[in-house]
CSV table of C-alpha atoms in Angstrom, one decimal:
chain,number,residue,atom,x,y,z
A,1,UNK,CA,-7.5,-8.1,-19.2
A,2,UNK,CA,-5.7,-7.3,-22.3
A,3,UNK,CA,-3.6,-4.5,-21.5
A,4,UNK,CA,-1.9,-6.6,-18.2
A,5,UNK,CA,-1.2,-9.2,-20.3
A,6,UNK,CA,0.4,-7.7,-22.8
A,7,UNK,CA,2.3,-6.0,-19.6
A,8,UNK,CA,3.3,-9.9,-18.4
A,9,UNK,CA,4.6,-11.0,-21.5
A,10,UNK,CA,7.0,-7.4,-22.3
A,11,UNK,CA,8.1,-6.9,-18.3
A,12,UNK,CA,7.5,-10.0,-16.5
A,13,UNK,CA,10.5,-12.3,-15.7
A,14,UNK,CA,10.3,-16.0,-14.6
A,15,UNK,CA,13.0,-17.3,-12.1
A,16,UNK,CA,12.9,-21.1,-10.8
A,17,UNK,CA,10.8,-22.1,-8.7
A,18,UNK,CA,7.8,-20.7,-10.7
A,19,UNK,CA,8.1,-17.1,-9.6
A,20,UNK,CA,6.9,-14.5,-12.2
A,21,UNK,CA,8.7,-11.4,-11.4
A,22,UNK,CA,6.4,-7.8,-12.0
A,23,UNK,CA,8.0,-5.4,-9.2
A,24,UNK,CA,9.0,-3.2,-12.3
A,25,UNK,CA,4.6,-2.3,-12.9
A,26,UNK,CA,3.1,-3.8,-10.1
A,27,UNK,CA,4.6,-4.2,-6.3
A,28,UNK,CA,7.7,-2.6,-6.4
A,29,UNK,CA,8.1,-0.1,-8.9
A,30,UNK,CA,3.8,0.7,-9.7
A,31,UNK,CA,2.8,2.0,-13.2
A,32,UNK,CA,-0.1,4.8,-12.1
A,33,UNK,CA,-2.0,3.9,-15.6
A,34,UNK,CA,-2.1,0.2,-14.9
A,35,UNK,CA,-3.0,0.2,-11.7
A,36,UNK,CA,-5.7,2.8,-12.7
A,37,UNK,CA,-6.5,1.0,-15.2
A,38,UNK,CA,-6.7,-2.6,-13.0
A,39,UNK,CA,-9.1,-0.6,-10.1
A,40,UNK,CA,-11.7,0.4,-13.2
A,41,UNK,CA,-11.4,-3.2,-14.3
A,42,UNK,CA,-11.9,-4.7,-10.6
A,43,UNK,CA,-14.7,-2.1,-9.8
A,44,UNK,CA,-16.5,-3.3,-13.5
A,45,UNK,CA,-16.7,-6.8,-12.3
A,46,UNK,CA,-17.8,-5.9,-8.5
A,47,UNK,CA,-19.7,-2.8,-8.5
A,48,UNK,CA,-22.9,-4.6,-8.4
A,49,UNK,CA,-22.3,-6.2,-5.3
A,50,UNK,CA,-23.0,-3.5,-2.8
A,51,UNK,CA,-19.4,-4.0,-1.3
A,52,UNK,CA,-18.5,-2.2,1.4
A,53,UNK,CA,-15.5,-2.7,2.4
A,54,UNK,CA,-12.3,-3.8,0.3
A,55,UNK,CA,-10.1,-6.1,2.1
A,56,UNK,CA,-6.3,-7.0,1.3
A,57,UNK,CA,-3.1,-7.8,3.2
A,58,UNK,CA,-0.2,-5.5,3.6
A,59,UNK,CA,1.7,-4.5,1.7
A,60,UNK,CA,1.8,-5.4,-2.1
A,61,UNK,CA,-2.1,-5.6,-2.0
A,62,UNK,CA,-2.7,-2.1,-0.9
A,63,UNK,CA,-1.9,-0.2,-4.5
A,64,UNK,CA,-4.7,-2.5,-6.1
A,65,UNK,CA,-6.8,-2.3,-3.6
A,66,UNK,CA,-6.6,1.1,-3.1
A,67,UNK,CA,-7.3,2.0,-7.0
A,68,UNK,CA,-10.5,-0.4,-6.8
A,69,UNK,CA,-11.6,1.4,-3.9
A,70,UNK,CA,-11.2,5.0,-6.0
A,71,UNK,CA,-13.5,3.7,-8.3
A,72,UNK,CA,-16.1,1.6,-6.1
A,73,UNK,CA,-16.0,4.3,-3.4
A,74,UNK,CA,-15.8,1.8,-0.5
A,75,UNK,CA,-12.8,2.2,2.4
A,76,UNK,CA,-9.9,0.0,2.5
A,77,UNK,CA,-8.8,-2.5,5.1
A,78,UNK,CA,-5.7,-4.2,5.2
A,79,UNK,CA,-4.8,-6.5,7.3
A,80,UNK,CA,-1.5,-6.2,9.4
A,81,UNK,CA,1.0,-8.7,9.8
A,82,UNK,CA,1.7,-9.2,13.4
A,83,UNK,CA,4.8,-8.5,14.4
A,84,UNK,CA,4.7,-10.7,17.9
A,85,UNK,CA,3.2,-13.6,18.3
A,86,UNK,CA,0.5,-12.1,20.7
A,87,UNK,CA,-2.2,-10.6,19.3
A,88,UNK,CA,-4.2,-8.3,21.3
A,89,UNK,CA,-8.1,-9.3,22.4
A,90,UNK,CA,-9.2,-6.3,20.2
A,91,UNK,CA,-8.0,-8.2,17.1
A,92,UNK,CA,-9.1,-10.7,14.7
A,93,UNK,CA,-6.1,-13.0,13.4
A,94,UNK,CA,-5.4,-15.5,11.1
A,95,UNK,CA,-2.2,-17.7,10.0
A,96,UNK,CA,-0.5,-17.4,6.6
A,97,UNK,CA,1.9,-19.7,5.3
A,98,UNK,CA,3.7,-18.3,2.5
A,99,UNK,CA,4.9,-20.6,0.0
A,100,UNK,CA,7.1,-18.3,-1.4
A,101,UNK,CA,8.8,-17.4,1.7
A,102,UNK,CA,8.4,-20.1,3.4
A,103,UNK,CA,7.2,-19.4,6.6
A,104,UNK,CA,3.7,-18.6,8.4
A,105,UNK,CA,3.0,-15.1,9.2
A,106,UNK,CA,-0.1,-13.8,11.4
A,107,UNK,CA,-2.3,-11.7,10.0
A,108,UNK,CA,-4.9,-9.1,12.3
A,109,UNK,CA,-7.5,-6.9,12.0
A,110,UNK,CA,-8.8,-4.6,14.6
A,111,UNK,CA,-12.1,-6.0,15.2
A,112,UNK,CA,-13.7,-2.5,15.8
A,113,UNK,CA,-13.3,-2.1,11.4
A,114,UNK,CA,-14.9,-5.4,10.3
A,115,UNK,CA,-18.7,-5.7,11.0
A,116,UNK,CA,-20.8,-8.3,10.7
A,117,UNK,CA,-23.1,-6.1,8.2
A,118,UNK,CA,-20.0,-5.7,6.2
A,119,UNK,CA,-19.8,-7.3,2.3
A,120,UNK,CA,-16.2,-7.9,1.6
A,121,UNK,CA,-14.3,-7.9,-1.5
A,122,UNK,CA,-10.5,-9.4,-1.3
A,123,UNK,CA,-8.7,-7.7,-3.2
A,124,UNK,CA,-4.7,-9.1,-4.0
A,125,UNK,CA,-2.3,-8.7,-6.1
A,126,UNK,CA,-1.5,-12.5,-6.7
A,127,UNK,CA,-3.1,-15.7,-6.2
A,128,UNK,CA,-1.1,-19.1,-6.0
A,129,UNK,CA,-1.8,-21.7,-3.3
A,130,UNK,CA,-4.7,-19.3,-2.2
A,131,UNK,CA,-3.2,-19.0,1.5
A,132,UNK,CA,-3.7,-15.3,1.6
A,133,UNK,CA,-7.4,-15.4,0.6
A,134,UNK,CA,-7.9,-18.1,3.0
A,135,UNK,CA,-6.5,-16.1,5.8
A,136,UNK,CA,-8.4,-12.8,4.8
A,137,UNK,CA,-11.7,-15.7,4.8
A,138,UNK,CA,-10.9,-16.6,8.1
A,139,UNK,CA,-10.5,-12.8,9.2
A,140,UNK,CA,-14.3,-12.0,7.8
A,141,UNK,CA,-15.8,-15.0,8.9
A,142,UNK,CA,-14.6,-14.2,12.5
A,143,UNK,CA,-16.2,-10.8,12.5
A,144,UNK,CA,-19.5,-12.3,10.8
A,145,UNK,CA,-19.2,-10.5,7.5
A,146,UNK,CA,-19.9,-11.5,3.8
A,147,UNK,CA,-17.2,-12.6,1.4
A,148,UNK,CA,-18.6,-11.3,-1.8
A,149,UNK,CA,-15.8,-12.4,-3.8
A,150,UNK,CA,-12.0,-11.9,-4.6
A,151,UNK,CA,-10.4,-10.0,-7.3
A,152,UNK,CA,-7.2,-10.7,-8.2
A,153,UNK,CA,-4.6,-9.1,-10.8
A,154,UNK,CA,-2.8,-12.0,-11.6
A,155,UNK,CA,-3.6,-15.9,-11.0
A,156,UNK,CA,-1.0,-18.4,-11.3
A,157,UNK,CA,-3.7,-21.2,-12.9
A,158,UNK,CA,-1.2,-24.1,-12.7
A,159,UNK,CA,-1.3,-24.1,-8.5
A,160,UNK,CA,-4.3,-25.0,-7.3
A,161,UNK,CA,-5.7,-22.1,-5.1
A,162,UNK,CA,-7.8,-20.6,-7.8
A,163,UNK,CA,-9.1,-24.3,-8.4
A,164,UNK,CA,-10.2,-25.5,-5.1
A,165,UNK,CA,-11.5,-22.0,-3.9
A,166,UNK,CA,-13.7,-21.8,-6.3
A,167,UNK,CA,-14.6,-25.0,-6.2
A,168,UNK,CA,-15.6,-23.8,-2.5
A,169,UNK,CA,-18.2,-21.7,-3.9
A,170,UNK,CA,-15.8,-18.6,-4.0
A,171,UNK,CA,-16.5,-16.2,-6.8
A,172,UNK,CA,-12.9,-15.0,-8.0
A,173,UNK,CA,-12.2,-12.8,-10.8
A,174,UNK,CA,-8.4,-12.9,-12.1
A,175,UNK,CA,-7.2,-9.9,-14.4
A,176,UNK,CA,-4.8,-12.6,-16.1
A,177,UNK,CA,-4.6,-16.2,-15.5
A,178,UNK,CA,-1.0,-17.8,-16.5
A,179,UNK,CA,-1.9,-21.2,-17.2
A,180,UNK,CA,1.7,-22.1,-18.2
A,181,UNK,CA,5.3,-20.7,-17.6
A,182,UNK,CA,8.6,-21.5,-18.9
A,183,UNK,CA,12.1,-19.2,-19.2
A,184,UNK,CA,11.0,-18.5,-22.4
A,185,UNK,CA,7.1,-18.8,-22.6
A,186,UNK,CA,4.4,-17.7,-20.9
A,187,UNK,CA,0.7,-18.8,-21.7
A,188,UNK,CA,-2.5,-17.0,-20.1
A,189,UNK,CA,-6.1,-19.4,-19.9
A,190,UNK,CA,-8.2,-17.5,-22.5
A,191,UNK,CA,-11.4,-15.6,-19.9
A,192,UNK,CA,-14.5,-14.9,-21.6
B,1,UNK,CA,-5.8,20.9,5.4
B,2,UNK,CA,-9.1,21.5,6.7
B,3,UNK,CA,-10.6,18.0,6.1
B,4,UNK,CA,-7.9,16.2,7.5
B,5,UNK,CA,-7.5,18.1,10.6
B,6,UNK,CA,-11.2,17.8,10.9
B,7,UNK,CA,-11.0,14.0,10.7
B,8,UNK,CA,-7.9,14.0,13.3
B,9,UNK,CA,-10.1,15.8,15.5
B,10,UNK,CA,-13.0,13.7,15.3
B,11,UNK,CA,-11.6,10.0,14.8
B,12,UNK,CA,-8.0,10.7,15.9
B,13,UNK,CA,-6.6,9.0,19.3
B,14,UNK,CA,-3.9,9.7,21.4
B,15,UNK,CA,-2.1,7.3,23.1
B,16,UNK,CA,0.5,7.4,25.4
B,17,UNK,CA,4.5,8.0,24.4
B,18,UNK,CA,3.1,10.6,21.6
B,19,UNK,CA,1.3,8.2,19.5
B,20,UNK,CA,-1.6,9.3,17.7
B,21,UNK,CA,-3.5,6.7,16.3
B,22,UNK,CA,-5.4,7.3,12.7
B,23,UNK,CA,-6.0,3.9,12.0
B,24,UNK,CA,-9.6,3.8,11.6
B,25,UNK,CA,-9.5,6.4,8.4
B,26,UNK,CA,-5.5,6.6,7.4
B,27,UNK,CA,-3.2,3.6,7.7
B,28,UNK,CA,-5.3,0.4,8.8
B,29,UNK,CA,-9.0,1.2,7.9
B,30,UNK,CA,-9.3,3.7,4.5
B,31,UNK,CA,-11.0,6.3,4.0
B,32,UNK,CA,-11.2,6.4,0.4
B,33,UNK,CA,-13.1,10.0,0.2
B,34,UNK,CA,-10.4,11.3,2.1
B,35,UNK,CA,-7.7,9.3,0.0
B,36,UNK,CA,-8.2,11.0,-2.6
B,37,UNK,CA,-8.4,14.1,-1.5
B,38,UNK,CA,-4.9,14.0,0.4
B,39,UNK,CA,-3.8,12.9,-3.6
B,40,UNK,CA,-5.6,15.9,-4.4
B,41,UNK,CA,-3.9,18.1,-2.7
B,42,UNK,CA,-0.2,16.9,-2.6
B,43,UNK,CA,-0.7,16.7,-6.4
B,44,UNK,CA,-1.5,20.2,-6.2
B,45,UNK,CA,1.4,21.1,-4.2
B,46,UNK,CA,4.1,19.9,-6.2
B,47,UNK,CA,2.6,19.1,-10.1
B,48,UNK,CA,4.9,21.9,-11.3
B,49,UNK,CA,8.0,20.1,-10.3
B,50,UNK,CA,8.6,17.6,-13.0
B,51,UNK,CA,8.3,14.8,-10.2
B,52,UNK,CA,9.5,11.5,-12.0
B,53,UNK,CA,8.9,9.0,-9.1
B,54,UNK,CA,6.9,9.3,-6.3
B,55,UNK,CA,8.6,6.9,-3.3
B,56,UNK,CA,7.3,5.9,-0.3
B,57,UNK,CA,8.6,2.8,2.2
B,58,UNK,CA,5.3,0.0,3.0
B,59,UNK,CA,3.2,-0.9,4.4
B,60,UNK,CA,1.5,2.3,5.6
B,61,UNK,CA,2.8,4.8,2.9
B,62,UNK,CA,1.6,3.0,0.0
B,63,UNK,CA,-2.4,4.2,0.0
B,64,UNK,CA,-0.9,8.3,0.1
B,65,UNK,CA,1.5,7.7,-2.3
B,66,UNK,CA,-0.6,6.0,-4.9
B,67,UNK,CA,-3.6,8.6,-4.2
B,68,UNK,CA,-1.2,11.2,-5.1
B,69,UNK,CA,0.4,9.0,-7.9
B,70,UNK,CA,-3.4,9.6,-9.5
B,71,UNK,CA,-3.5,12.8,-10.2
B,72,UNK,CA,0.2,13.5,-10.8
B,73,UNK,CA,0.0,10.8,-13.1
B,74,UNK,CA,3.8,9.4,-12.4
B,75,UNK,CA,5.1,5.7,-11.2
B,76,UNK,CA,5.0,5.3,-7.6
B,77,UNK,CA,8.4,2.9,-6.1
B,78,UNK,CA,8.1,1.6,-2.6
B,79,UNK,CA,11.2,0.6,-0.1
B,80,UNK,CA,11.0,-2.9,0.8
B,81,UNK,CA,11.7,-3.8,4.4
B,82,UNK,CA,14.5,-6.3,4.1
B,83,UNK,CA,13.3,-9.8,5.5
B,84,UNK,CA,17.0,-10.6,5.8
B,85,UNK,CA,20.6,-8.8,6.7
B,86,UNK,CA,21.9,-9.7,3.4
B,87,UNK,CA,21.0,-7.1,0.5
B,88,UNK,CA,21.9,-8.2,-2.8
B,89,UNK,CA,23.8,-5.9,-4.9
B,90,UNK,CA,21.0,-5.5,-7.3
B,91,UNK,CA,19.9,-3.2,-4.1
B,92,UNK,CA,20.0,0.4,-2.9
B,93,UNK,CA,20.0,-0.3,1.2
B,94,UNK,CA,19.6,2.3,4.6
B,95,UNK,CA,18.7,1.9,8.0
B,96,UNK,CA,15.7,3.3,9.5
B,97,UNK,CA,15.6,3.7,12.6
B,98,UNK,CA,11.8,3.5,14.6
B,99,UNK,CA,11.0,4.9,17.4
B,100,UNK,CA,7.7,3.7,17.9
B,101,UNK,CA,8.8,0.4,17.4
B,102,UNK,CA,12.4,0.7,19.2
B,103,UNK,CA,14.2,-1.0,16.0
B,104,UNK,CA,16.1,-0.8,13.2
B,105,UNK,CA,15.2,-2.1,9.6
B,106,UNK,CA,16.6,-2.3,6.8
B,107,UNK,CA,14.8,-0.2,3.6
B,108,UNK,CA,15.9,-1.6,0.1
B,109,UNK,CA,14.8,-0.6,-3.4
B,110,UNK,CA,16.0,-2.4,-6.9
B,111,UNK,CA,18.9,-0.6,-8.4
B,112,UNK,CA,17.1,-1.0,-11.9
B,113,UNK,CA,13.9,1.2,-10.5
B,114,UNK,CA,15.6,4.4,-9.0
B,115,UNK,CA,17.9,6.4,-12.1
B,116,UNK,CA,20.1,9.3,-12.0
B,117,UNK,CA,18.0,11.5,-14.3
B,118,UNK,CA,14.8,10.6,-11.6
B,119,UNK,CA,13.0,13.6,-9.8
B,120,UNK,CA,11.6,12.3,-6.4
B,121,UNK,CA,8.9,13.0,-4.5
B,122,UNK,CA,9.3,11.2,-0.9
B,123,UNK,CA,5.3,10.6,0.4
B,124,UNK,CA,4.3,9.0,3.9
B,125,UNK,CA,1.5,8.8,6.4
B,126,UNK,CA,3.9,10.5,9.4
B,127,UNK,CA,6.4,12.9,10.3
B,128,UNK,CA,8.1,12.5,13.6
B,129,UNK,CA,12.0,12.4,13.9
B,130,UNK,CA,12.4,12.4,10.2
B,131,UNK,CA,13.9,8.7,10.7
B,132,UNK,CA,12.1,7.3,7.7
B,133,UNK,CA,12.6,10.0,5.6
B,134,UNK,CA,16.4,10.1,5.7
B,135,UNK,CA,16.4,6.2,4.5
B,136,UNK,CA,14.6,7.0,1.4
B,137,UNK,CA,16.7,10.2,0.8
B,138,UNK,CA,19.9,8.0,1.3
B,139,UNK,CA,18.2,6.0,-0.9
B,140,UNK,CA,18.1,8.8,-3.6
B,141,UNK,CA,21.7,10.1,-3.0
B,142,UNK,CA,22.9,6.5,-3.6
B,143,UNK,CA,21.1,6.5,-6.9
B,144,UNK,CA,22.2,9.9,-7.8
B,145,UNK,CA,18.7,11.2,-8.1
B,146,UNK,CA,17.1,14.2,-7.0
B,147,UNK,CA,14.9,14.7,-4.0
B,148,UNK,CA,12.6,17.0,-4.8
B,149,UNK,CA,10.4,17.2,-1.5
B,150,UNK,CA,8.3,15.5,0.9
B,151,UNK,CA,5.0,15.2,1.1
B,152,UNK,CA,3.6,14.1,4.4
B,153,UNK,CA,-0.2,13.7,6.0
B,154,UNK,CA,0.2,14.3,9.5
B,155,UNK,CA,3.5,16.0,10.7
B,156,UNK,CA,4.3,16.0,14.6
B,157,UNK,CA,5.7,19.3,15.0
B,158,UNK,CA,6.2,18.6,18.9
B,159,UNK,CA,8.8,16.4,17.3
B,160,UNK,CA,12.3,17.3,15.5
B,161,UNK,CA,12.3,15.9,12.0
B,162,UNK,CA,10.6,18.6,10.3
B,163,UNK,CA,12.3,21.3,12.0
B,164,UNK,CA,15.8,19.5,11.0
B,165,UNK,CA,14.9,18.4,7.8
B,166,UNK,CA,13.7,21.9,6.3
B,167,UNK,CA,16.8,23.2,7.9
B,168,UNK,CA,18.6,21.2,5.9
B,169,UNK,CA,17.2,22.2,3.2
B,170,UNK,CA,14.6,19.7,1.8
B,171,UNK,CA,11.0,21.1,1.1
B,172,UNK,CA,8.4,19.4,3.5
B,173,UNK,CA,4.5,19.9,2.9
B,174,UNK,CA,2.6,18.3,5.5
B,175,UNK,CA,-1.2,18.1,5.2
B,176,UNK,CA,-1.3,18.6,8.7
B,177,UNK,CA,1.2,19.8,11.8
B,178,UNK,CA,0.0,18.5,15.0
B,179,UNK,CA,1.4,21.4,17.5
B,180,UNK,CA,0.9,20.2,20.4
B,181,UNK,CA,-1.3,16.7,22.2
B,182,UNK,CA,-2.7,15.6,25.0
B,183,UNK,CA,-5.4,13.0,26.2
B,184,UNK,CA,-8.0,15.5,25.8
B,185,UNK,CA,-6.5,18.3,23.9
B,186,UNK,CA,-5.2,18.3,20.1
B,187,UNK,CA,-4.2,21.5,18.2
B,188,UNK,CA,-2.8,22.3,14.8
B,189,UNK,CA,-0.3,24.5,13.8
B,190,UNK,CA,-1.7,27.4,11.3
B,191,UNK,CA,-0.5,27.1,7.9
B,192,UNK,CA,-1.1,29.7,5.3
């Protein structure tokens, strides 16, 4: 997607460790076009897919998923991180580790809003190690639903979550993929 | 508003301690119909106010804020909960205090993202002592903004933070005032 790429390369910042900074458009700070812009995008890839439910994790997922949903007309659910380590019966959960913050989160849903008849999209603002998705997997495939697929805005193609999850048969569609990054360059995979 | 209240009624539970629980069309489960017709309407309530930013603190304020972000067509910055007790100085912080969950977090948002010359609208799911509120005005003051009003979903009127907060001066438009709740019983107050 030309226009968040073009975003990337003017606001994005790269700090060590591979971390491409974009709170100042897309989970800090949120540029209303963008993300408008990113939901009509998602929506064109998905709409065919008789999705019914849009499924994300709190909280830097819920702008994108939110603006897909405005244009696919499908609720949003977004799982909770669990703030004990006792989840209630009522709940699905999953573990999270974050590579980024390095630690493992639980993640819940209340089972009463994920339905075995329900065709999930994940939607997420970032894909690296593919942890997240993997937790929001787990989360469906407790309740008996269908993963239809995952959108995502931007994929960091050098870490190998994108790879091996689709490798798993996972259809995942990345707004941008940055295949490289450097302090001073910053290459996306060319998408058909 | 009519539909919200409507939806309260119907889908709304109340639990004990004063907690009303909107999860399954508000702040876990979506409702994206009803989304966008909360952005709708706090869009129509303030669009001639030359609102700037539109903040909110996550998870649960995001979805409103974004919805209303839509049609105002203006960049919508979230507080961060602080993960840590040590804010950089590239930080606005406050403490909010919660009563539902009987602690105090810390509420940061990048220096760079919040400018003197800004004109802010505050948006969030819920109204009860006005806790979260104050952080993001604090937030403001720090930067030297202005605060131009609030825009809430469900206000608990039983509770004091409107009643202070309009004292003090700051314009509050809430969707919905919950008068008065019981297990069985629910009413709004009449707004004109």
């Amino acid at each position: 997607m030309q226009l968040l790429e073009e975003r990337i390369l003017r606001d994005g910042k790269v700090y060590p460790g591979n971390v491409l900074k974009v709170s100042g458009f897309l989970n800090h700070l949120i540029d209303e076009h963008l993300l408008d812009e990113i939901g009509k995008e998602i929506s064109a890839r998905f709409c065919e897919q008789n999705v019914t439910k849009i499924m994300t994790i709190e909280a830097s997922g819920i702008a994108i998923a939110c603006a897909a949903a405005h244009y696919m007309h499908t609720p949003v659910l977004f799982a909770k991180k669990s703030k004990t380590a006792n989840v209630s019966a009522d709940c699905y959960s999953a573990d999270v580790v974050s590579y980024t913050h390095n630690n493992t989160s639980t993640v819940i849903v209340d089972k009463e809003f994920l339905l075995p008849e329900d065709r999930v999209l994940i939607v997420d603002d970032f894909l690296a190690n593919g942890a997240a998705i993997r937790g929001l997997r787990s989360l469906i495939e407790q309740a008996g639903a269908t993963l239809v697929g995952c959108a995502i805005a931007i994929e960091k193609g050098f870490q190998k979550g994108g790879e091996e999850l689709r490798a798993e048969g996972v259809r995942i569609e990345s707004l941008a993929i940055v295949e490289s990054m450097t302090d001073d360059s910053l290459t996306f995979r060319h998408q058909n």
